[in-house]
Short mmCIF file of C-alpha atoms and ligand atoms in Angstrom, two decimals:
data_model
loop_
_atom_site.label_atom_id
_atom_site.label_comp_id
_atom_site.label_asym_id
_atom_site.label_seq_id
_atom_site.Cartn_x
_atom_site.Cartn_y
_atom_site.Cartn_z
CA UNK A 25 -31.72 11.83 25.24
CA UNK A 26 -28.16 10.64 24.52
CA UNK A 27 -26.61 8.47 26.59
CA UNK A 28 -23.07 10.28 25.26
CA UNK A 29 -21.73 13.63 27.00
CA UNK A 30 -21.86 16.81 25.24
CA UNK A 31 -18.82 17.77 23.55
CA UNK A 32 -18.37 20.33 26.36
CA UNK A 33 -17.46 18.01 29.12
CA UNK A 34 -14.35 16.36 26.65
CA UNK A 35 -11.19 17.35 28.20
CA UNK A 36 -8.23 17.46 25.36
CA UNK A 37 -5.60 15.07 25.90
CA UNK A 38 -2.16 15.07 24.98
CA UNK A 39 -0.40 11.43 24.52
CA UNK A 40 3.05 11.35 24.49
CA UNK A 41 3.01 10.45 20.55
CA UNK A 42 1.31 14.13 20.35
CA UNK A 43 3.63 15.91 22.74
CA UNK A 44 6.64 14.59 20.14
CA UNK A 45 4.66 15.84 16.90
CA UNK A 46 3.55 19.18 18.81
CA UNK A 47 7.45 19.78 19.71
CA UNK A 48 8.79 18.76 16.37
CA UNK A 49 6.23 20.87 14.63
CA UNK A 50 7.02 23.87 16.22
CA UNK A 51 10.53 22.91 16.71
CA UNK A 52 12.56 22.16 19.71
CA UNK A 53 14.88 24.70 20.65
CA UNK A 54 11.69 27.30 19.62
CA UNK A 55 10.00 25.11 22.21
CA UNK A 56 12.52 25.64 24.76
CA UNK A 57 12.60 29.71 24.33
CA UNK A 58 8.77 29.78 24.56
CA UNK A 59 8.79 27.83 27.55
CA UNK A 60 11.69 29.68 29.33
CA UNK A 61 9.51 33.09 28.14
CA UNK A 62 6.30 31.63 29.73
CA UNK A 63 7.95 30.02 32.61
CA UNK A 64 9.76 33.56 33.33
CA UNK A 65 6.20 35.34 32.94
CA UNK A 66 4.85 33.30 35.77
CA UNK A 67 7.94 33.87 38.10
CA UNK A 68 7.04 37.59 37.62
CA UNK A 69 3.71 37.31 39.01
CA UNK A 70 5.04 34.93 41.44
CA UNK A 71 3.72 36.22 45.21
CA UNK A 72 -0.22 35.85 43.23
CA UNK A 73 0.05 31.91 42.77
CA UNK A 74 -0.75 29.57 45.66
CA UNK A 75 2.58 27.79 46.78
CA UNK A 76 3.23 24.77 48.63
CA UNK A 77 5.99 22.18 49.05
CA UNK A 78 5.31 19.27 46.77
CA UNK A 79 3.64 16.28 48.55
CA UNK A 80 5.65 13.72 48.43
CA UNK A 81 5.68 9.65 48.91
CA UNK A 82 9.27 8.29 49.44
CA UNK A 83 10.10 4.69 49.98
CA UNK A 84 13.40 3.01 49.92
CA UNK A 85 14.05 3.47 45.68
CA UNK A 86 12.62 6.16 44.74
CA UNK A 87 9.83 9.04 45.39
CA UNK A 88 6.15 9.24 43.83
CA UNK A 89 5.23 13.00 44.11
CA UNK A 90 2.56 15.49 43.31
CA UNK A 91 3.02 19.26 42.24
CA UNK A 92 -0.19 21.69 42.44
CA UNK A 93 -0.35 25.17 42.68
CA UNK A 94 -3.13 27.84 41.19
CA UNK A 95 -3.17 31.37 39.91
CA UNK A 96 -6.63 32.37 41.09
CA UNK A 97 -8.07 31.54 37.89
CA UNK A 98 -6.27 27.93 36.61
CA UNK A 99 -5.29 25.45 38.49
CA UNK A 100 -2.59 22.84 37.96
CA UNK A 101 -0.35 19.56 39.08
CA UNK A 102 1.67 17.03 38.13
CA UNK A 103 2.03 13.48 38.78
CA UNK A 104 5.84 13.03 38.97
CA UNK A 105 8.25 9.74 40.12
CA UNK A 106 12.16 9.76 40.69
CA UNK A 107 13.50 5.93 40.60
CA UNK A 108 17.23 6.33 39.96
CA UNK A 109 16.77 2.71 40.10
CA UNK A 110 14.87 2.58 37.10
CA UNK A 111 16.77 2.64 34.04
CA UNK A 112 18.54 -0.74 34.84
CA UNK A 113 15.11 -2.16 34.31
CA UNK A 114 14.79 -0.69 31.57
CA UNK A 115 12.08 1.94 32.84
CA UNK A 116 12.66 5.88 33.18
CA UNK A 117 13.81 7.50 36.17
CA UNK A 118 11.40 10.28 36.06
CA UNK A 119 7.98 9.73 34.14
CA UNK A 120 5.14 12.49 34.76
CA UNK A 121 1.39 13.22 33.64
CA UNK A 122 -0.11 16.80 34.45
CA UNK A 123 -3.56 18.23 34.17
CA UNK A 124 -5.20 22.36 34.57
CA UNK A 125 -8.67 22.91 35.89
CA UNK A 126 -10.80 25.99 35.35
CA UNK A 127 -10.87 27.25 38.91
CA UNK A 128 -14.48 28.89 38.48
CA UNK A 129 -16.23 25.58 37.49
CA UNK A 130 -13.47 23.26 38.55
CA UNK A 131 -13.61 21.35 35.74
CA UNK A 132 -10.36 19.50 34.00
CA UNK A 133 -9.35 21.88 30.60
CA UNK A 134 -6.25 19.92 29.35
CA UNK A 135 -4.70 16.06 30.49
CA UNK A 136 -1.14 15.54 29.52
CA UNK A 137 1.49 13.37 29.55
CA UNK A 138 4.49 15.28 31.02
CA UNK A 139 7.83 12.83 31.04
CA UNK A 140 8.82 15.15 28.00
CA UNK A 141 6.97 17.57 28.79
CA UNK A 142 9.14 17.71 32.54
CA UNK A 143 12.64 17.52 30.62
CA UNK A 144 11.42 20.57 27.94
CA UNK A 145 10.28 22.53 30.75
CA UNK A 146 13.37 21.89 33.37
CA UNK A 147 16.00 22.68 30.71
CA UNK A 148 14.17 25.87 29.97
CA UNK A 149 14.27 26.71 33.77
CA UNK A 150 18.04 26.12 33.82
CA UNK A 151 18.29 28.18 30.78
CA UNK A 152 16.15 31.28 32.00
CA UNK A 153 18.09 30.59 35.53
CA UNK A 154 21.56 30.91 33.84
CA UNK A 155 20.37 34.01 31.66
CA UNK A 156 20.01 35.91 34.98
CA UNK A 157 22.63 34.30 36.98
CA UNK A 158 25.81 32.76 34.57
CA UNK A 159 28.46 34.91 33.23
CA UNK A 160 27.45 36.65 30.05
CA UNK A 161 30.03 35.30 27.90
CA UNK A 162 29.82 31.97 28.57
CA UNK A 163 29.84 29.94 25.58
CA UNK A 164 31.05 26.40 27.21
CA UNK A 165 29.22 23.67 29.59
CA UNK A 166 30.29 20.42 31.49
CA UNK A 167 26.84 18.71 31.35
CA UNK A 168 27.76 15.63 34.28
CA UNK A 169 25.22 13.46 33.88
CA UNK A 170 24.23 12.40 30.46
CA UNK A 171 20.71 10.45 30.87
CA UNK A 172 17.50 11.56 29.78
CA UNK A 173 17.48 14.88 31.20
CA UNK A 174 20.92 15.95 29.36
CA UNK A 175 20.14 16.58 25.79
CA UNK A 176 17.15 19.10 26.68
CA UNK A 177 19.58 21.07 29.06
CA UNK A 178 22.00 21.35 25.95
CA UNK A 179 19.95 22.65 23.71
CA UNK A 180 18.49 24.97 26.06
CA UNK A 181 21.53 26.30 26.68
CA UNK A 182 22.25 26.99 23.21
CA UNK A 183 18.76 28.61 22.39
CA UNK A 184 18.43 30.80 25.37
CA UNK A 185 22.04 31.54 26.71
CA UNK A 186 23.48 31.13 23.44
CA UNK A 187 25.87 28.45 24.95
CA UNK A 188 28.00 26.57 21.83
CA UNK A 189 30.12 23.73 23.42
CA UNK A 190 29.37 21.05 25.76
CA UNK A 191 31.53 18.91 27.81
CA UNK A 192 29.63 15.55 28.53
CA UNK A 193 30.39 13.27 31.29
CA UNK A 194 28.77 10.31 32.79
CA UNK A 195 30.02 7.23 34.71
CA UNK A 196 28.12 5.19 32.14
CA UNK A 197 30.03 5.62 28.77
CA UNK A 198 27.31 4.52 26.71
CA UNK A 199 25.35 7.43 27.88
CA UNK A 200 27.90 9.79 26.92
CA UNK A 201 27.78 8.53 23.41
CA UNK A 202 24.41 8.61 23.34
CA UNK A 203 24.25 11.54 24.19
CA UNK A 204 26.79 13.13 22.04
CA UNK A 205 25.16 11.07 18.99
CA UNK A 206 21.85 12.56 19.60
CA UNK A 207 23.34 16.17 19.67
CA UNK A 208 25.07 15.51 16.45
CA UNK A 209 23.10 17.38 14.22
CA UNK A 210 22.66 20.11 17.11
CA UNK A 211 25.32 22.49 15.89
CA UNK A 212 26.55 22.19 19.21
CA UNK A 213 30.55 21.52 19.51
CA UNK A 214 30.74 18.36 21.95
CA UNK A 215 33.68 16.94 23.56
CA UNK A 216 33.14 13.22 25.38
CA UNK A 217 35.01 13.63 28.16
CA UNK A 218 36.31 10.90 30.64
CA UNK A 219 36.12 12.27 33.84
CA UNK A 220 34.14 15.22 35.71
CA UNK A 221 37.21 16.84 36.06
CA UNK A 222 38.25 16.41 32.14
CA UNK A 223 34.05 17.88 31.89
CA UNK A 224 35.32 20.89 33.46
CA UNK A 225 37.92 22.48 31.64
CA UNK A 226 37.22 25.62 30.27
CA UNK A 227 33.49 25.77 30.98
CA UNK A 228 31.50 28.63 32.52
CA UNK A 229 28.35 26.87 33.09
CA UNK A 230 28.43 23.43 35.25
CA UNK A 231 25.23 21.41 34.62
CA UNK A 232 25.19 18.39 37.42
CA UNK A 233 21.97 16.12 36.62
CA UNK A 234 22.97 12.92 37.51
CA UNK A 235 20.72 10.44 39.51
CA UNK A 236 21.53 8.37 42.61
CA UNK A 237 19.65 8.00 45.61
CA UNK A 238 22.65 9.09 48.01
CA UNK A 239 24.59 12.34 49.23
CA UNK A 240 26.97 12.51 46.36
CA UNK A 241 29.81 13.92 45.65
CA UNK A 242 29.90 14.76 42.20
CA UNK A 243 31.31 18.33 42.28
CA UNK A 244 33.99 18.78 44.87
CA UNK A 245 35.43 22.83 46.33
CA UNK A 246 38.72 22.04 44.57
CA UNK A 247 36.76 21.40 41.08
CA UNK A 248 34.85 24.91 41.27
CA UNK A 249 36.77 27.76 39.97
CA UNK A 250 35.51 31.77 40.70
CA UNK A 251 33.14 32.86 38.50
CA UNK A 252 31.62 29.76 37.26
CA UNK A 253 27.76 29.21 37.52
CA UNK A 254 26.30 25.88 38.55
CA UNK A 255 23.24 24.30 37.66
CA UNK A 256 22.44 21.61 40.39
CA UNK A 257 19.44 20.07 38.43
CA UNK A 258 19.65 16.16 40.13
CA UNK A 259 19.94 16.85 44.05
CA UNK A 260 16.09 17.03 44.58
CA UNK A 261 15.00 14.50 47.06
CA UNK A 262 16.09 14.67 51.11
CA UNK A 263 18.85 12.57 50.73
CA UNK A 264 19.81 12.69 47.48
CA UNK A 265 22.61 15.71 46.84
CA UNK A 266 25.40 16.17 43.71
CA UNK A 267 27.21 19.07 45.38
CA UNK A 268 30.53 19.13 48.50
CA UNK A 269 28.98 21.17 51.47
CA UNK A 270 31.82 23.56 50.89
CA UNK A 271 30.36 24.62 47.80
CA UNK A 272 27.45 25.82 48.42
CA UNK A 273 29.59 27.65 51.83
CA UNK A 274 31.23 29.78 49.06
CA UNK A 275 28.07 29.97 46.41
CA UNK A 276 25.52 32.96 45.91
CA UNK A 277 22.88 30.19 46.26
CA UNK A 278 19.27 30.89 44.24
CA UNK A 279 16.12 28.70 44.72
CA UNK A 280 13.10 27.52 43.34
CA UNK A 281 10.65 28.02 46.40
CA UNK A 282 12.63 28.05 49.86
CA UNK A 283 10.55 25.82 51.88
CA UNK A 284 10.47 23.12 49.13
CA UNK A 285 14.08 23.94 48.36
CA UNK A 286 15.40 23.08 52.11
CA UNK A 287 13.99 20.13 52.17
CA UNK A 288 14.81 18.70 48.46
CA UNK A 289 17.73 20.92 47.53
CA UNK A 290 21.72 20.70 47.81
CA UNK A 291 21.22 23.29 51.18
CA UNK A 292 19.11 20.40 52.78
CA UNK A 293 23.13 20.48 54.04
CA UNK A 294 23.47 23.45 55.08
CA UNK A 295 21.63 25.05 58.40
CA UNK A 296 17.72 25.89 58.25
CA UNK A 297 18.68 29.46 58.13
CA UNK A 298 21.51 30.18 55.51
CA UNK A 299 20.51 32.63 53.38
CA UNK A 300 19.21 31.98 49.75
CA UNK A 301 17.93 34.14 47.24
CA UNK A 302 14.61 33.60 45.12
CA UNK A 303 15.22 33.63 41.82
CA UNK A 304 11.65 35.41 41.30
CA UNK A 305 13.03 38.26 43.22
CA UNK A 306 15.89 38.40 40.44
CA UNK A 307 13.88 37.94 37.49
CA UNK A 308 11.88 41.21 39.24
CA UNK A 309 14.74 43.31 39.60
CA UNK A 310 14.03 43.01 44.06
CA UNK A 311 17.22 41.20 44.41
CA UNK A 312 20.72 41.19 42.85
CA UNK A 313 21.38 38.34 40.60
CA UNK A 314 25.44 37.79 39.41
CA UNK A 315 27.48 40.90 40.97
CA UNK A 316 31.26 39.97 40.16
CA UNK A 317 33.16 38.42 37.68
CA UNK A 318 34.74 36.15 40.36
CA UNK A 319 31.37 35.01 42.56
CA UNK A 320 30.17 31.59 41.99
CA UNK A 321 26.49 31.13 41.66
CA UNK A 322 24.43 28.51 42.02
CA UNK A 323 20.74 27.62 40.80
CA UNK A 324 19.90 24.40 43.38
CA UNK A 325 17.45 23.62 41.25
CA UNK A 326 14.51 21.06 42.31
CA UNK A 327 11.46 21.55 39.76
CA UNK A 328 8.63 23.86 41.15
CA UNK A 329 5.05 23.46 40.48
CA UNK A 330 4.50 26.71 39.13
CA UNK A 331 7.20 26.01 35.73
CA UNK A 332 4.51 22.60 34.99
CA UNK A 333 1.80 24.59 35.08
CA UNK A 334 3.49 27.29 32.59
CA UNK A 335 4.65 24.66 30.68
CA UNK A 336 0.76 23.00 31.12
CA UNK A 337 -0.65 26.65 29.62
CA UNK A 338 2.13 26.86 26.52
CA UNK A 339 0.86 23.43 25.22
CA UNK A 340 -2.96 23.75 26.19
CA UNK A 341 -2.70 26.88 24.09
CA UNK A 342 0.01 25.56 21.43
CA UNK A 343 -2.43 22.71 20.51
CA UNK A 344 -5.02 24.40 19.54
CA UNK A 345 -6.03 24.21 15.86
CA UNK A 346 -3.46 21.32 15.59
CA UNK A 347 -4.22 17.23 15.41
CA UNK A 348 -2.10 16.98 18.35
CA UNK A 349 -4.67 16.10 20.68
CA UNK A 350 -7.65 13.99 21.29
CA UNK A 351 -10.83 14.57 23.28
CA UNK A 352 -11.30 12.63 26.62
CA UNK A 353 -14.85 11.12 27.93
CA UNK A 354 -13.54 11.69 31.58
CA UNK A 355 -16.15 14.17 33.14
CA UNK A 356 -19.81 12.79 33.26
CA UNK A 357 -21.77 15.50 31.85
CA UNK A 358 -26.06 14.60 32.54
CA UNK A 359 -28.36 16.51 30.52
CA UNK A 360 -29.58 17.40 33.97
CA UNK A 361 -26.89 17.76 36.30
CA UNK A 362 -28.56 16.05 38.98
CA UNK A 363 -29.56 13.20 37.09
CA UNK A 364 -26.45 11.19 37.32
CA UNK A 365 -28.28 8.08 37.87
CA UNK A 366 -30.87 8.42 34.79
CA UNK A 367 -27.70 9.26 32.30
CA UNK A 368 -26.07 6.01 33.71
CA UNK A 369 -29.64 4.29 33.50
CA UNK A 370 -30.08 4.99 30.18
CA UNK A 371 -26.62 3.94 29.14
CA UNK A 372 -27.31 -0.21 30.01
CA UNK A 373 -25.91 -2.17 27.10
CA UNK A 374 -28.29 -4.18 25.37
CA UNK A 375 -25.51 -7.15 25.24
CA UNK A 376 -23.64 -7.59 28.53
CA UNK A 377 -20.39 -9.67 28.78
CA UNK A 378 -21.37 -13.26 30.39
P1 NAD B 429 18.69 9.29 34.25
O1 NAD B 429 18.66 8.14 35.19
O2 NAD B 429 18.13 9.11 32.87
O3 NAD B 429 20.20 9.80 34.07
C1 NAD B 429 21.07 10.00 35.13
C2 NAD B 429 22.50 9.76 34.64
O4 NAD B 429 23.39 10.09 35.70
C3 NAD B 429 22.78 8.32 34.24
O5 NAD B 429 23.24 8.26 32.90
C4 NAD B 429 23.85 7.88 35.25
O6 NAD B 429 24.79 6.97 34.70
C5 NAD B 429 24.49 9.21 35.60
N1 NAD B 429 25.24 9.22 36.86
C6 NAD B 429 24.90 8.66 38.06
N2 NAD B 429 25.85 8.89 38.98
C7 NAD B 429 26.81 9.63 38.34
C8 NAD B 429 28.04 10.18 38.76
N3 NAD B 429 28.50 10.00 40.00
N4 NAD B 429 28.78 10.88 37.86
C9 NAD B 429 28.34 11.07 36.59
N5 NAD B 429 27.18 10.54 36.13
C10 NAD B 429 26.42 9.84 37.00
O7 NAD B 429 17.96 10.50 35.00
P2 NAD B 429 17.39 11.86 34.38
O8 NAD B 429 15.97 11.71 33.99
O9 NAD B 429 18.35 12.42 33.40
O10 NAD B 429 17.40 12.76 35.70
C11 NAD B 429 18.63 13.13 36.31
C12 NAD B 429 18.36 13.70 37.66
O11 NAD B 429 17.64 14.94 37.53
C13 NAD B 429 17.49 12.81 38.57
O12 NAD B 429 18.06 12.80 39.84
C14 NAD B 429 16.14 13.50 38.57
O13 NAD B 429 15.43 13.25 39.77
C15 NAD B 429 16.55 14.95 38.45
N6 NAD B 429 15.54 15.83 37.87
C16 NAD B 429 15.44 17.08 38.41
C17 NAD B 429 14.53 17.97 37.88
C18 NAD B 429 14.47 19.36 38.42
O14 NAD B 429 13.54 20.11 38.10
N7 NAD B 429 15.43 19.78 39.21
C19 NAD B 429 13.69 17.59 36.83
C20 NAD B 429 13.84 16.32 36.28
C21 NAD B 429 14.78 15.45 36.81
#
């Protein structure tokens, strides 16, 4: 008998190195509109998959949290941090690793790493968000905030809502170049702007995803014209907000998952009752999305578990075929399942380490 497991029990793994081949192979922004596709599929079917408010570990920097949810038949979660902190250490604010499970045996079908993963699959949220919910002509957005979240909500918005200028601004100058220097090539007009209010001008679609433990005030009422739609991506930790309370008093506001929403979202300041709509209930047609040229909507976006585990399914079923994976010895697999002992018996090195 072998001491190795069958080639059943090897659970495909996706590194990060294989995440950036899979998404240049098939191509970003074609990335982005698949994921926005499959990510809108599973808000369809929304009232089938089991919900709950992520589970979540704050201390004083930042927040180590984890995301599961199941459709009956796969289940998923993520492994996600937020350390605003971070990047002055020269470490990400938001890393992430994700697995799904085959519900009837319960056994692991696909590992991967999911910092990139978490930025392709949050800009194609905002994207399928703002298809429903911005204006349909708008062609310009002030993307405040220009870390690593900002480039994948730019090109999102240019794939899916067919968005062609941005308007970057970030307190940190060198992230606005960086930023505009990595959409270069993007065929996306940008304009490096100075101030939020400079970010602004002329745009339709407001993109906040900046990142700072605190209540902030990076939108104020005065800043928000009528019409505009805003896409509150980096308020998503209780107490840790981008938008002025009198805002979100004058907003159609549209969430994630309510109970998650309250306590993560911008309307963690507003009372436990004021109404929000579910963007699921949109997407379905059960509740009205934009209604006037003149309303101001807003997506308080805080990442739901159901868009990883879309996101989870495109690449489990985007890799196959593909050398974008490799095969994982992380489920003991016995000849005889209840010999667990004999397989690990039989496995003794001859040599041991003194
Ligand atoms: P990041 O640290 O890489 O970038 C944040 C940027 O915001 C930095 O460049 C910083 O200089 C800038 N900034 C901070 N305060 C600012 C201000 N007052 N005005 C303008 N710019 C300011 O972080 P990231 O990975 O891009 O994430 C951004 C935020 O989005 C984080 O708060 C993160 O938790 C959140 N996030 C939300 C979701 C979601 O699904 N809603 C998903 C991923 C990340």
């Amino acid at each position: 008998m072998s001491p190795l497991p069958s080639k059943l029990a090897y659970v495909p793994f996706v590194s990060v190195e294989h995440m950036m081949g899979l998404v240049h192979h098939i191509g970003v922004e074609k990335v982005l509109i698949d994921l926005a596709a499959e990510i809108e599929a599973d808000f369809r079917r929304w009232p089938l998959f089991d919900k709950t408010p992520r589970v979540a570990s704050h201390s004083d920097v930042g927040v180590i949290e984890l995301m599961p949810t199941s459709d009956g038949q796969t289940y998923g979660f993520k492994y996600v941090n937020g350390h605003p902190k971070n990047t002055a250490e020269g470490l990400q604010t938001v890393t992430a690793f994700g697995l799904l499970a085959d519900v009837e045996s319960g056994y692991p079908k696909l590992l991967s790493e999911m910092t990139l993963l978490t930025a392709l699959r949050t800009a194609a949220t905002s994207a399928m968000a703002a298809k429903h919910l911005a204006p349909r002509s708008a062609r310009t957005m002030a993307m405040i905030g220009n870390g690593a979240q900002s480039e994948f909500q730019c090109l999102a918005f240019k794939a899916v809502c067919g968005v062609d200028t941005v308007r970057l601004f970030d307190i940190d100058p060198s992230a606005t170049a960086r930023c505009a220097a990595n959409l270069a090539q993007s065929g996306l007009k940008v304009v490096e702007c100075r101030s939020g209010e400079e970010a602004i001008e002329g745009a339709q679609i407001i993109t906040t995803c900046t990142a700072d433990k605190q209540y902030a005030t990076i939108l104020t009422d005065n800043m928000v014209g009528s019409g505009v739609h805003i896409n509150a991506i980096g308020g998503d930790c209780p107490g840790k907000t981008e938008l002025h309370r009198d805002i979100l008093l004058r907003s159609s506001i549209f969430v994630e998952y309510p109970p998650q929403t309250r306590i993560e979202g911008e309307i963690q300041q507003l009372d436990p009752d004021h109404a929000v709509t579910e963007l699921w209930q949109v997407i379905t047609g059960q509740a009205q999305g934009r209604n006037d040229d003149q309303q101001v909507t807003l997506f308080d976006s805080v990442g739901f578990a159901i868009e990883d585990f879309s996101a989870l399914r495109y690449v489990a079923r985007a890799i196959r075929g593909t050398p974008f994976f490799t095969r994982l010895d992380m489920i003991a697999d016995p000849d005889d399942p209840r010999d667990l002992f004999g397989m690990f018996q039989r496995a003794k090195p001859e040599i041991t380490i003194a």
